[in-house]
PDB file of C-alpha atoms in Angstrom:
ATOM      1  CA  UNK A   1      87.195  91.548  48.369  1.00 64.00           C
ATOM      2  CA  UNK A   2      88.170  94.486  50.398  1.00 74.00           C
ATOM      3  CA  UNK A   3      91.885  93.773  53.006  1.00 80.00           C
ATOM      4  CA  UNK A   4      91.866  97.036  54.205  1.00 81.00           C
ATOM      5  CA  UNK A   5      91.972  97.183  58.031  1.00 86.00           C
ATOM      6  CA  UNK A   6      89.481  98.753  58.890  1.00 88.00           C
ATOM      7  CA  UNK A   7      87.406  97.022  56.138  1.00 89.00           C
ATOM      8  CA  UNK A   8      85.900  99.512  53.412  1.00 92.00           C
ATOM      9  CA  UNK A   9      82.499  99.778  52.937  1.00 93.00           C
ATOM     10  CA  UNK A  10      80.540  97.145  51.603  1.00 94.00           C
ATOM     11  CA  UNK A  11      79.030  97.398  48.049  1.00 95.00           C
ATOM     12  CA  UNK A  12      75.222  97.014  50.037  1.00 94.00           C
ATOM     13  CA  UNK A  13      76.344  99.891  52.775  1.00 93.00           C
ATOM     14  CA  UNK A  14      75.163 103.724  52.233  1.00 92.00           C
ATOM     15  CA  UNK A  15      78.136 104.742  52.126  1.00 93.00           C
ATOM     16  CA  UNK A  16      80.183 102.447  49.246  1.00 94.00           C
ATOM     17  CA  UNK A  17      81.409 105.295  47.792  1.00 93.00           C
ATOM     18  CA  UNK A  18      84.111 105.450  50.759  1.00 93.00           C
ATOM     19  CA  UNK A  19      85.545 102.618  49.890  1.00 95.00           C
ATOM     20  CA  UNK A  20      89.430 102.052  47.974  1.00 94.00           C
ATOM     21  CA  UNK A  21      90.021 102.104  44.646  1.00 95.00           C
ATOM     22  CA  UNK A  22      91.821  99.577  43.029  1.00 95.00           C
ATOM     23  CA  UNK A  23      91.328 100.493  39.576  1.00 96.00           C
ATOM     24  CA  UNK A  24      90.888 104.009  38.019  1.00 96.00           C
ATOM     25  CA  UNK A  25      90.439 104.857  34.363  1.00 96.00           C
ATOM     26  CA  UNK A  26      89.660 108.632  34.515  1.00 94.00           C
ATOM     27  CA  UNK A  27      89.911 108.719  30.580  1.00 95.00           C
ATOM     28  CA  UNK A  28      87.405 106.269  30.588  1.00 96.00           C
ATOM     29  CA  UNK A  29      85.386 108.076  33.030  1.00 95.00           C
ATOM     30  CA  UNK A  30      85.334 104.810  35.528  1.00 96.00           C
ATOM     31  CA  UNK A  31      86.902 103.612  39.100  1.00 97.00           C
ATOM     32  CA  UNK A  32      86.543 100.277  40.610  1.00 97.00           C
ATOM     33  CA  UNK A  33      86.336 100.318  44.037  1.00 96.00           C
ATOM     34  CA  UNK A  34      87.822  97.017  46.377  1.00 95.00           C
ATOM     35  CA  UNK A  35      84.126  96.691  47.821  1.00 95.00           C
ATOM     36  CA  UNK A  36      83.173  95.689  43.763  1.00 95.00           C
ATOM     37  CA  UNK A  37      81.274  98.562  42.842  1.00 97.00           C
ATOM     38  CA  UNK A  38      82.114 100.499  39.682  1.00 97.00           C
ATOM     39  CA  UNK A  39      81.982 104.108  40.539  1.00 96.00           C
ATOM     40  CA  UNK A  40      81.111 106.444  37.243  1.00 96.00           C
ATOM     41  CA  UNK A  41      82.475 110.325  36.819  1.00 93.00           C
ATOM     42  CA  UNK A  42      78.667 111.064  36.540  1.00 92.00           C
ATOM     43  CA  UNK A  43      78.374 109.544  40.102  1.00 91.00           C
ATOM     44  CA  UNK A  44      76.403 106.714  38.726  1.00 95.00           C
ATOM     45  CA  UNK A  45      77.393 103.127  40.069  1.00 96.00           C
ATOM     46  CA  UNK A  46      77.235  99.410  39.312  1.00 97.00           C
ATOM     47  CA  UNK A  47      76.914  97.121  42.298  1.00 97.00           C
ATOM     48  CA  UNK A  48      78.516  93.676  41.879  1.00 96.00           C
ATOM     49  CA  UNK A  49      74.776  92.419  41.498  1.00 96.00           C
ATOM     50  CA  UNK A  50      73.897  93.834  38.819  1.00 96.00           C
ATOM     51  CA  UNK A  51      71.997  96.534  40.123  1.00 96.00           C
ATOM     52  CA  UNK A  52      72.266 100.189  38.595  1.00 96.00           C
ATOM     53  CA  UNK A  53      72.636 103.002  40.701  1.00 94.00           C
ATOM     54  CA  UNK A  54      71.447 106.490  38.985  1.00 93.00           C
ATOM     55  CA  UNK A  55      73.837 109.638  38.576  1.00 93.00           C
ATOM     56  CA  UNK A  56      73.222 111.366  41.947  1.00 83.00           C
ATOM     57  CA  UNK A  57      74.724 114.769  41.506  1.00 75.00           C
ATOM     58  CA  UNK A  58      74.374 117.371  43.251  1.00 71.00           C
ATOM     59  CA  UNK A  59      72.216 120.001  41.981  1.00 60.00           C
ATOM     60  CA  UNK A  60      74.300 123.368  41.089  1.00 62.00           C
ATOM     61  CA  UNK A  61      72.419 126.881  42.392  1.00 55.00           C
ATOM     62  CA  UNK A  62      71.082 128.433  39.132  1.00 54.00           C
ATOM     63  CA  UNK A  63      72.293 131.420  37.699  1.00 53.00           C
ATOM     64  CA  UNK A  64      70.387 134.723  39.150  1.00 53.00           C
ATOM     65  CA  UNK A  65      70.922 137.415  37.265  1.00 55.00           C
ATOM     66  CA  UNK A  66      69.540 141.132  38.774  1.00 56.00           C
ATOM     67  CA  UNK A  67      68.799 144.325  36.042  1.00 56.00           C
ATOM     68  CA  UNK A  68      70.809 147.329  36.281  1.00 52.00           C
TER      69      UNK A  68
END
């Protein structure tokens, strides 16, 4: 799918995230990337399988809070 020279990352590779966007419906919350793989705002993904890849986020440091 993907003509970019180099070629992007496939949608099997670690790192299919890298690859170009063809499509991008931010007020939809969705990308397609030119490897196949639709690429969620949550960080979630959809391989052209089928298979589901789960929101990976990265965690956010909790609040500490000291007393006065």
């Amino acid at each position: 799918m993907c003509q970019h020279q180099p070629a992007c990352p496939t949608a099997d590779s670690a790192d299919r995230e890298a690859a170009h966007p063809v499509a991008c419906h931010p007020e939809q919350g969705w990308s397609l990337l030119c490897n196949g793989v639709l690429l969620f705002e949550d960080t979630g993904e959809l391989l052209p399988d089928g298979q589901i890849i789960a929101p990976h986020r990265p965690l956010t440091a909790s609040r500490i809070t000291t007393a006065a």
